[in-house]
């Protein structure tokens, strides 16, 4: 016998469980199906554990530099087993929090693997969910009026670079490291690759990044990417751009060696292990899409602006639909999808208002158009930049590298994009995101009184710099 619901969500990651909470708030009888642990990739194999590791790397780096602050320490050492114990503590605490939220919202959680069935005795439409229970019990049948697919993604590899978890790792494998490798090759200089490069270098590893494009962080503003490359090299990371890795040359014997085409020549690289960080692919296999009319394109589920698939009662959100594969994006897509189901008439998301963050050292953060994108859109631009070295709080922190860059429309004066690299910019970018939502101008940010001393003063000064009025340059 099938249990009826207003909404069944397949996948209990950040997008799925937040959607479930919003559905509960709107009075929908809701079930969530999760084959692993609530919180999904972000909580257990992505955002949270990697940031705990980055924080430990930061503390270790600062401890070794503490004499600059007049604090004398001796025998600073890294106990990586305790680092990993702290990862577990943080993740477990947050996991318990998500479990509590499900109980508080009276959301039924099914621990198992959910599959969408085609038309059947239960329903003339595709959408009945069969749950293969993790405890080996009899399959549960769920009969929802609406479905949200939130099955997320997994690390992608390159053909010929099969992941073995020892010599060739994904970020999932790297999170399970029991010791810091002496040396590592990182294939891919995007966000995840750069965060791991920064972290492992701060932990003491010898790091080489091989990036196919002409710069690291190729999707970010060129000025940010250039500064990131410079500062990572300053801390001892070897960065090789325009490098085409040749998987057929991989040798795994007492470490790894691999060749890459670089500047017209084959160059060999060697290390103890390798991390492949070349993007993520949607988890679309085995969930019953073949029983529906749902359309796939390049391995991702296609939806409209309200996240409806071609089957109008089946929605999809998060990494499984491609686009910006970010936890905060998945959450808001889930909220919007649920509000559309509940006929709340939500406004579609403007993805140019979404903040993007890199939690390396240095941090980088951005919202809106890059300078190149804005030019390609036909805008006439005016740009303001302001360096952290002229900000008192940055000197107090002992971290003066980087800058804030604001791009505005010459004609309307609207802010088109804000890009930052430097200390704590991932905590500062929301001011810029709010400015984008409100169609703010540099003048309005410049008129906002930023506290002194604070790192956020760099935003105000960069806004003034757009019109050549920066005070401390």
Short mmCIF file of C-alpha atoms in Angstrom, two decimals:
data_model
loop_
_atom_site.label_atom_id
_atom_site.label_comp_id
_atom_site.label_asym_id
_atom_site.label_seq_id
_atom_site.Cartn_x
_atom_site.Cartn_y
_atom_site.Cartn_z
CA UNK A 1 0.00 0.00 0.00
CA UNK A 2 1.36 3.43 -0.96
CA UNK A 3 1.60 6.36 1.47
CA UNK A 4 0.29 9.61 0.03
CA UNK A 5 2.16 12.92 0.27
CA UNK A 6 1.86 16.41 -1.12
CA UNK A 7 5.59 16.34 -1.84
CA UNK A 8 8.37 13.76 -1.90
CA UNK A 9 11.96 14.94 -2.20
CA UNK A 10 14.61 12.55 -3.46
CA UNK A 11 17.90 13.56 -1.89
CA UNK A 12 18.53 14.99 1.58
CA UNK A 13 21.44 17.31 0.82
CA UNK A 14 21.40 21.06 1.35
CA UNK A 15 18.91 21.66 -1.46
CA UNK A 16 16.65 18.76 -0.50
CA UNK A 17 16.40 19.24 3.24
CA UNK A 18 15.92 23.02 2.97
CA UNK A 19 13.14 22.42 0.43
CA UNK A 20 11.56 19.99 2.90
CA UNK A 21 11.65 22.59 5.68
CA UNK A 22 10.01 25.22 3.47
CA UNK A 23 7.35 22.72 2.38
CA UNK A 24 6.60 21.94 6.02
CA UNK A 25 6.27 25.66 6.77
CA UNK A 26 3.72 25.94 3.96
CA UNK A 27 1.65 23.08 5.34
CA UNK A 28 2.57 20.43 2.77
CA UNK A 29 2.71 16.82 3.92
CA UNK A 30 6.32 16.07 3.02
CA UNK A 31 8.66 13.09 2.82
CA UNK A 32 12.38 13.09 2.15
CA UNK A 33 14.28 10.09 0.77
CA UNK A 34 18.04 9.88 1.44
CA UNK A 35 20.29 6.90 0.78
CA UNK A 36 23.16 8.22 2.90
CA UNK A 37 23.18 10.83 5.65
CA UNK A 38 21.03 13.93 5.86
CA UNK A 39 23.06 16.94 4.77
CA UNK A 40 24.44 15.22 1.70
CA UNK A 41 27.68 16.10 -0.04
CA UNK A 42 27.95 19.61 1.39
CA UNK A 43 27.84 18.49 5.00
CA UNK A 44 29.65 15.16 4.74
CA UNK A 45 31.96 15.33 1.72
CA UNK A 46 32.24 18.94 0.61
CA UNK A 47 31.64 22.41 1.99
CA UNK A 48 31.83 21.73 5.71
CA UNK A 49 34.65 19.17 6.13
CA UNK A 50 36.87 20.98 3.63
CA UNK A 51 36.36 24.29 5.47
CA UNK A 52 37.22 22.66 8.80
CA UNK A 53 40.46 21.44 7.22
CA UNK A 54 41.13 24.89 5.78
CA UNK A 55 40.61 26.43 9.22
CA UNK A 56 43.11 24.02 10.79
CA UNK A 57 45.58 24.83 8.00
CA UNK A 58 45.08 28.54 8.72
CA UNK A 59 45.69 28.10 12.45
CA UNK A 60 48.83 26.05 11.75
CA UNK A 61 50.13 28.73 9.37
CA UNK A 62 49.42 31.53 11.85
CA UNK A 63 51.02 29.59 14.72
CA UNK A 64 54.24 29.30 12.74
CA UNK A 65 54.13 33.06 12.11
CA UNK A 66 53.14 34.02 15.66
CA UNK A 67 56.50 35.61 16.51
CA UNK A 68 55.57 38.45 14.11
CA UNK A 69 52.76 39.28 16.58
CA UNK A 70 55.03 39.07 19.61
CA UNK A 71 53.78 35.64 20.60
CA UNK A 72 56.63 33.22 21.12
CA UNK A 73 55.74 29.59 20.53
CA UNK A 74 58.03 26.62 20.34
CA UNK A 75 57.74 23.22 18.74
CA UNK A 76 54.64 24.04 16.72
CA UNK A 77 53.52 20.71 15.30
CA UNK A 78 50.65 19.30 13.31
CA UNK A 79 48.68 16.30 14.60
CA UNK A 80 46.62 15.44 11.54
CA UNK A 81 44.66 12.75 13.35
CA UNK A 82 43.31 15.44 15.69
CA UNK A 83 42.55 17.65 12.71
CA UNK A 84 40.37 14.86 11.31
CA UNK A 85 38.78 14.30 14.72
CA UNK A 86 37.70 17.94 14.71
CA UNK A 87 36.24 17.49 11.23
CA UNK A 88 34.14 14.63 12.57
CA UNK A 89 32.97 16.64 15.59
CA UNK A 90 31.81 19.59 13.49
CA UNK A 91 30.12 17.42 10.87
CA UNK A 92 28.37 15.27 13.48
CA UNK A 93 27.06 18.31 15.36
CA UNK A 94 25.61 19.80 12.19
CA UNK A 95 24.19 16.41 11.15
CA UNK A 96 22.33 16.16 14.46
CA UNK A 97 21.01 19.67 13.81
CA UNK A 98 19.55 18.65 10.44
CA UNK A 99 17.97 15.54 11.99
CA UNK A 100 16.36 17.76 14.63
CA UNK A 101 15.00 20.10 11.95
CA UNK A 102 13.33 17.18 10.17
CA UNK A 103 11.65 16.05 13.38
CA UNK A 104 10.65 19.60 14.25
CA UNK A 105 9.02 20.01 10.83
CA UNK A 106 7.25 16.64 11.07
CA UNK A 107 8.96 15.59 7.84
CA UNK A 108 9.01 11.85 7.19
CA UNK A 109 12.54 10.70 6.39
CA UNK A 110 13.00 7.42 4.52
CA UNK A 111 16.52 6.01 4.70
CA UNK A 112 16.94 4.31 1.36
CA UNK A 113 17.31 4.66 -2.40
CA UNK A 114 14.40 6.32 -4.17
CA UNK A 115 13.36 5.58 -7.75
CA UNK A 116 10.64 7.19 -9.83
CA UNK A 117 8.18 4.70 -11.29
CA UNK A 118 6.23 5.10 -14.50
CA UNK A 119 2.43 4.94 -14.76
CA UNK A 120 1.19 2.10 -12.57
CA UNK A 121 -1.70 0.85 -10.48
CA UNK A 122 -0.79 3.58 -8.00
CA UNK A 123 -0.99 6.49 -10.44
CA UNK A 124 -1.71 7.08 -14.15
CA UNK A 125 1.26 9.49 -14.20
CA UNK A 126 4.97 8.87 -13.59
CA UNK A 127 6.00 9.91 -10.09
CA UNK A 128 5.27 7.16 -7.62
CA UNK A 129 8.47 6.66 -5.59
CA UNK A 130 9.75 3.21 -4.73
CA UNK A 131 12.18 3.31 -1.82
CA UNK A 132 14.67 0.49 -1.46
CA UNK A 133 15.21 0.67 2.30
CA UNK A 134 18.78 0.78 3.61
CA UNK A 135 17.96 -1.66 6.40
CA UNK A 136 16.99 -4.33 3.86
CA UNK A 137 13.32 -4.12 4.69
CA UNK A 138 10.47 -4.28 2.21
CA UNK A 139 10.34 -1.46 -0.33
CA UNK A 140 8.20 1.50 0.66
CA UNK A 141 5.86 2.98 -1.96
CA UNK A 142 5.25 6.73 -1.79
CA UNK A 143 2.49 8.40 -3.80
CA UNK A 144 3.19 12.15 -4.04
CA UNK A 145 1.29 14.91 -5.80
CA UNK A 146 4.68 16.49 -6.55
CA UNK A 147 8.31 15.34 -6.60
CA UNK A 148 11.56 17.26 -6.26
CA UNK A 149 14.74 15.58 -7.53
CA UNK A 150 17.70 16.80 -5.47
CA UNK A 151 20.18 13.99 -5.98
CA UNK A 152 23.26 16.21 -6.28
CA UNK A 153 26.54 15.39 -7.98
CA UNK A 154 29.82 13.56 -7.60
CA UNK A 155 33.42 14.31 -8.61
CA UNK A 156 34.21 13.97 -12.29
CA UNK A 157 37.46 12.49 -13.56
CA UNK A 158 39.27 12.47 -16.90
CA UNK A 159 39.14 9.45 -19.21
CA UNK A 160 42.20 7.38 -18.41
CA UNK A 161 42.61 8.82 -14.91
CA UNK A 162 40.61 6.23 -13.02
CA UNK A 163 40.14 7.17 -9.39
CA UNK A 164 41.66 4.62 -7.02
CA UNK A 165 41.64 6.66 -3.81
CA UNK A 166 45.38 6.17 -3.23
CA UNK A 167 47.44 7.41 -6.17
CA UNK A 168 44.61 9.13 -8.05
CA UNK A 169 42.12 10.79 -5.72
CA UNK A 170 38.96 12.82 -5.95
CA UNK A 171 38.09 15.43 -3.33
CA UNK A 172 35.96 12.73 -1.64
CA UNK A 173 39.07 10.57 -1.19
CA UNK A 174 41.21 13.51 -0.09
CA UNK A 175 38.84 14.21 2.79
CA UNK A 176 39.72 10.76 4.15
CA UNK A 177 43.49 11.33 4.18
CA UNK A 178 45.11 10.07 7.37
CA UNK A 179 48.30 12.04 6.84
CA UNK A 180 49.45 15.00 4.78
CA UNK A 181 51.23 13.81 1.63
CA UNK A 182 54.78 15.04 1.16
CA UNK A 183 53.91 16.10 -2.37
CA UNK A 184 50.79 16.21 -4.53
CA UNK A 185 49.80 16.98 -8.11
CA UNK A 186 46.44 18.71 -8.44
CA UNK A 187 44.85 18.41 -11.87
CA UNK A 188 42.53 21.38 -12.24
CA UNK A 189 42.90 24.91 -10.95
CA UNK A 190 39.23 25.74 -10.37
CA UNK A 191 37.68 26.51 -7.00
CA UNK A 192 38.04 23.04 -5.43
CA UNK A 193 41.56 22.52 -6.77
CA UNK A 194 42.73 25.90 -5.48
CA UNK A 195 41.23 25.35 -2.03
CA UNK A 196 43.03 22.01 -1.74
CA UNK A 197 46.27 23.49 -3.08
CA UNK A 198 46.18 26.27 -0.49
CA UNK A 199 45.25 23.94 2.36
CA UNK A 200 47.84 21.26 1.65
CA UNK A 201 50.58 23.83 1.11
CA UNK A 202 49.78 25.37 4.50
CA UNK A 203 49.92 21.87 6.02
CA UNK A 204 53.43 21.50 4.56
CA UNK A 205 52.93 19.55 1.33
CA UNK A 206 54.79 20.34 -1.86
CA UNK A 207 51.98 21.26 -4.26
CA UNK A 208 51.87 21.49 -8.06
CA UNK A 209 48.70 22.64 -9.85
CA UNK A 210 48.19 21.68 -13.51
CA UNK A 211 45.54 23.84 -15.20
CA UNK A 212 44.38 23.46 -18.80
CA UNK A 213 43.30 27.12 -19.15
CA UNK A 214 45.62 30.10 -19.27
CA UNK A 215 45.01 30.95 -15.60
CA UNK A 216 43.71 29.44 -12.38
CA UNK A 217 40.09 30.21 -11.48
CA UNK A 218 39.27 30.65 -15.19
CA UNK A 219 35.62 31.51 -14.51
CA UNK A 220 36.52 34.42 -12.22
CA UNK A 221 37.54 37.97 -13.10
CA UNK A 222 40.95 38.01 -14.77
CA UNK A 223 42.42 40.41 -12.19
CA UNK A 224 41.32 38.12 -9.34
CA UNK A 225 42.73 35.04 -11.10
CA UNK A 226 46.05 36.77 -11.74
CA UNK A 227 46.37 37.87 -8.12
CA UNK A 228 45.40 34.42 -6.86
CA UNK A 229 48.08 32.82 -9.01
CA UNK A 230 50.69 35.30 -7.79
CA UNK A 231 49.87 34.83 -4.11
CA UNK A 232 49.73 31.03 -4.31
CA UNK A 233 53.14 31.01 -5.99
CA UNK A 234 54.36 33.35 -3.25
CA UNK A 235 53.53 30.66 -0.69
CA UNK A 236 55.48 28.06 -2.66
CA UNK A 237 52.82 26.43 -4.82
CA UNK A 238 53.94 25.58 -8.34
CA UNK A 239 51.30 26.58 -10.86
CA UNK A 240 51.49 25.38 -14.45
CA UNK A 241 48.84 26.84 -16.76
CA UNK A 242 48.13 25.92 -20.39
CA UNK A 243 48.93 22.36 -19.34
CA UNK A 244 47.13 19.52 -21.12
CA UNK A 245 47.45 16.44 -18.93
CA UNK A 246 48.05 13.20 -20.86
CA UNK A 247 46.26 10.41 -18.93
CA UNK A 248 47.92 7.66 -21.01
CA UNK A 249 51.31 8.65 -19.52
CA UNK A 250 50.22 8.01 -15.93
CA UNK A 251 52.53 5.68 -13.98
CA UNK A 252 51.67 4.57 -10.46
CA UNK A 253 54.74 3.16 -8.74
CA UNK A 254 56.03 4.52 -5.43
CA UNK A 255 53.97 7.62 -6.18
CA UNK A 256 52.69 8.98 -9.46
CA UNK A 257 54.25 10.45 -12.57
CA UNK A 258 52.37 11.95 -15.47
CA UNK A 259 53.16 14.03 -18.49
CA UNK A 260 51.46 17.16 -19.76
CA UNK A 261 51.77 19.13 -22.96
CA UNK A 262 53.08 22.57 -22.03
CA UNK A 263 54.43 25.26 -24.34
CA UNK A 264 54.80 22.79 -27.20
CA UNK A 265 56.71 20.20 -25.18
CA UNK A 266 55.94 17.18 -23.03
CA UNK A 267 56.84 17.83 -19.42
CA UNK A 268 56.86 15.13 -16.72
CA UNK A 269 55.53 15.77 -13.22
CA UNK A 270 55.94 13.52 -10.19
CA UNK A 271 54.50 13.42 -6.68
CA UNK A 272 53.43 11.09 -3.89
CA UNK A 273 49.79 11.28 -5.01
CA UNK A 274 47.40 13.09 -7.34
CA UNK A 275 44.10 14.90 -6.83
CA UNK A 276 41.83 15.21 -9.87
CA UNK A 277 39.63 18.29 -9.59
CA UNK A 278 37.97 18.85 -12.97
CA UNK A 279 34.36 19.47 -12.01
CA UNK A 280 31.36 17.42 -10.96
CA UNK A 281 28.75 15.30 -12.73
CA UNK A 282 25.07 14.95 -11.90
CA UNK A 283 23.72 11.92 -10.05
CA UNK A 284 21.02 10.94 -12.55
CA UNK A 285 21.59 7.19 -12.87
CA UNK A 286 19.23 4.68 -11.31
CA UNK A 287 16.57 7.13 -10.15
CA UNK A 288 13.98 6.21 -12.78
CA UNK A 289 14.29 9.09 -15.21
CA UNK A 290 13.76 6.59 -18.04
CA UNK A 291 10.21 6.11 -16.73
CA UNK A 292 9.40 9.77 -17.37
CA UNK A 293 9.53 12.34 -20.18
CA UNK A 294 12.18 14.33 -18.31
CA UNK A 295 14.72 15.85 -20.72
CA UNK A 296 18.48 15.63 -20.18
CA UNK A 297 21.09 17.84 -21.80
CA UNK A 298 24.82 17.25 -21.39
CA UNK A 299 24.09 15.00 -18.44
CA UNK A 300 21.88 17.46 -16.54
CA UNK A 301 18.11 17.61 -16.00
CA UNK A 302 16.47 20.45 -17.91
CA UNK A 303 13.94 22.64 -16.09
CA UNK A 304 12.10 25.91 -16.48
CA UNK A 305 12.72 28.97 -14.27
CA UNK A 306 10.56 27.41 -11.52
CA UNK A 307 12.53 24.10 -11.71
CA UNK A 308 9.71 22.12 -13.30
CA UNK A 309 10.87 19.39 -15.65
CA UNK A 310 8.93 18.35 -18.73
CA UNK A 311 6.79 16.39 -16.26
CA UNK A 312 5.19 19.46 -14.67
CA UNK A 313 4.64 17.78 -11.28
CA UNK A 314 8.30 16.69 -11.07
CA UNK A 315 10.83 19.36 -10.19
CA UNK A 316 14.63 19.24 -10.04
CA UNK A 317 17.07 21.49 -8.16
CA UNK A 318 20.74 21.85 -7.28
CA UNK A 319 23.76 20.22 -8.88
CA UNK A 320 21.58 17.78 -10.83
CA UNK A 321 20.42 20.63 -13.10
CA UNK A 322 23.91 22.09 -13.65
CA UNK A 323 24.39 25.84 -13.58
CA UNK A 324 25.99 27.20 -10.42
CA UNK A 325 26.76 24.07 -8.41
CA UNK A 326 26.76 25.76 -5.02
CA UNK A 327 25.03 24.71 -1.80
CA UNK A 328 23.40 28.10 -1.22
CA UNK A 329 22.07 28.06 -4.78
CA UNK A 330 20.56 24.60 -4.31
CA UNK A 331 18.82 25.77 -1.12
CA UNK A 332 17.22 28.74 -2.81
CA UNK A 333 16.23 26.70 -5.85
CA UNK A 334 14.54 24.28 -3.47
CA UNK A 335 12.70 27.09 -1.68
CA UNK A 336 11.53 28.58 -4.97
CA UNK A 337 10.41 25.20 -6.32
CA UNK A 338 8.39 24.50 -3.19
CA UNK A 339 6.81 27.95 -3.24
CA UNK A 340 5.83 27.38 -6.87
CA UNK A 341 4.22 24.05 -5.91
CA UNK A 342 2.32 25.87 -3.15
CA UNK A 343 1.20 28.57 -5.62
CA UNK A 344 3.04 31.35 -3.77
CA UNK A 345 4.01 33.04 -7.08
CA UNK A 346 7.75 33.31 -6.34
CA UNK A 347 10.11 35.44 -8.41
CA UNK A 348 12.68 33.44 -10.42
CA UNK A 349 16.27 33.59 -9.23
CA UNK A 350 18.59 36.10 -10.91
CA UNK A 351 21.85 34.14 -10.89
CA UNK A 352 23.87 37.32 -11.39
CA UNK A 353 22.93 38.13 -7.77
CA UNK A 354 24.54 34.94 -6.41
CA UNK A 355 27.80 35.23 -4.49
CA UNK A 356 30.65 32.88 -5.38
CA UNK A 357 33.39 32.15 -2.87
CA UNK A 358 36.84 30.53 -2.79
CA UNK A 359 37.91 29.65 0.76
CA UNK A 360 41.63 29.37 0.08
CA UNK A 361 44.37 31.56 1.53
CA UNK A 362 43.93 34.16 0.17
CA UNK A 363 40.16 34.04 -0.01
CA UNK A 364 38.31 35.25 -3.10
CA UNK A 365 34.67 36.21 -3.54
CA UNK A 366 32.56 37.72 -6.29
CA UNK A 367 29.06 38.58 -7.41
CA UNK A 368 27.76 39.72 -10.78
CA UNK A 369 29.63 40.12 -14.04
CA UNK A 370 33.36 39.90 -14.51
CA UNK A 371 34.90 42.79 -16.42
CA UNK A 372 35.19 40.64 -19.54
CA UNK A 373 31.57 39.43 -19.28
CA UNK A 374 30.30 42.98 -18.84
CA UNK A 375 32.17 44.13 -21.93
CA UNK A 376 30.80 41.18 -23.91
CA UNK A 377 27.29 42.22 -22.80
CA UNK A 378 27.92 45.59 -24.44
CA UNK A 379 28.24 47.73 -21.32
CA UNK A 380 30.48 50.77 -21.16
CA UNK A 381 32.33 50.40 -17.89
CA UNK A 382 33.93 52.34 -15.12
CA UNK A 383 36.01 50.40 -12.61
CA UNK A 384 37.27 51.12 -9.12
CA UNK A 385 39.93 49.11 -7.26
CA UNK A 386 41.27 49.52 -3.76
CA UNK A 387 44.08 47.51 -2.11
CA UNK A 388 43.94 46.00 1.37
CA UNK A 389 47.45 47.28 2.08
CA UNK A 390 45.88 50.74 2.58
CA UNK A 391 43.34 49.43 5.11
CA UNK A 392 44.28 49.69 8.78
CA UNK A 393 42.47 46.51 9.85
CA UNK A 394 44.38 44.50 7.22
CA UNK A 395 47.65 45.75 8.75
CA UNK A 396 46.32 44.80 12.19
CA UNK A 397 45.64 41.29 10.88
CA UNK A 398 49.06 41.11 9.24
CA UNK A 399 47.34 40.22 5.97
CA UNK A 400 47.56 43.03 3.41
CA UNK A 401 47.55 41.22 0.08
CA UNK A 402 44.63 41.59 -2.32
CA UNK A 403 42.04 44.19 -3.27
CA UNK A 404 38.37 44.96 -3.91
CA UNK A 405 37.24 45.70 -7.47
CA UNK A 406 33.88 47.23 -8.38
CA UNK A 407 32.55 47.35 -11.95
CA UNK A 408 29.77 49.82 -12.79
CA UNK A 409 27.73 50.79 -15.83
CA UNK A 410 29.02 54.12 -17.17
CA UNK A 411 25.53 55.05 -18.43
CA UNK A 412 23.26 54.09 -15.50
CA UNK A 413 25.87 53.97 -12.72
CA UNK A 414 24.44 50.59 -11.58
CA UNK A 415 26.90 48.15 -10.04
CA UNK A 416 27.47 45.26 -12.46
CA UNK A 417 30.00 43.19 -10.53
CA UNK A 418 32.10 43.15 -7.37
CA UNK A 419 35.24 41.05 -7.03
CA UNK A 420 37.43 40.64 -3.96
CA UNK A 421 40.59 38.81 -3.01
CA UNK A 422 42.17 39.05 0.41
CA UNK A 423 41.42 38.53 4.10
CA UNK A 424 37.89 37.45 5.06
CA UNK A 425 36.34 38.50 1.75
CA UNK A 426 33.97 35.50 1.81
CA UNK A 427 32.40 37.14 4.89
CA UNK A 428 32.23 40.54 3.17
CA UNK A 429 30.71 39.66 -0.21
CA UNK A 430 27.09 39.74 1.01
CA UNK A 431 27.16 43.55 1.14
CA UNK A 432 27.96 43.52 -2.56
CA UNK A 433 25.28 40.90 -3.25
CA UNK A 434 22.69 43.09 -1.53
CA UNK A 435 23.89 46.01 -3.66
CA UNK A 436 23.24 43.91 -6.79
CA UNK A 437 19.75 42.95 -5.61
CA UNK A 438 18.89 46.61 -4.98
CA UNK A 439 20.51 47.89 -8.21
CA UNK A 440 22.73 50.05 -6.02
CA UNK A 441 25.31 52.46 -7.35
CA UNK A 442 28.90 52.99 -6.22
CA UNK A 443 27.76 56.35 -4.80
CA UNK A 444 25.33 54.56 -2.44
CA UNK A 445 28.00 52.18 -1.17
CA UNK A 446 30.44 55.07 -0.86
CA UNK A 447 27.89 56.97 1.23
CA UNK A 448 27.44 53.96 3.52
CA UNK A 449 29.53 54.64 6.61
CA UNK A 450 31.77 51.61 7.10
CA UNK A 451 33.15 51.15 10.62
CA UNK A 452 36.79 51.98 11.28
CA UNK A 453 38.91 49.99 11.55
CA UNK A 454 37.33 47.24 9.49
CA UNK A 455 38.20 45.27 6.40
CA UNK A 456 34.87 46.35 4.90
CA UNK A 457 36.29 49.86 4.49
CA UNK A 458 37.94 48.49 1.34
CA UNK A 459 34.47 48.11 -0.21
CA UNK A 460 33.59 51.72 0.51
CA UNK A 461 36.92 52.95 -0.85
CA UNK A 462 36.61 50.82 -4.00
CA UNK A 463 33.14 52.30 -4.55
CA UNK A 464 34.54 55.81 -4.26
CA UNK A 465 37.40 54.81 -6.58
CA UNK A 466 34.91 54.08 -9.37
CA UNK A 467 34.54 57.86 -9.77
CA UNK A 468 38.13 58.66 -8.81
CA UNK A 469 37.21 59.76 -5.27
CA UNK A 470 38.97 57.17 -3.07
CA UNK A 471 40.22 58.84 0.09
CA UNK A 472 43.18 56.69 1.10
CA UNK A 473 44.93 56.05 -2.19
#
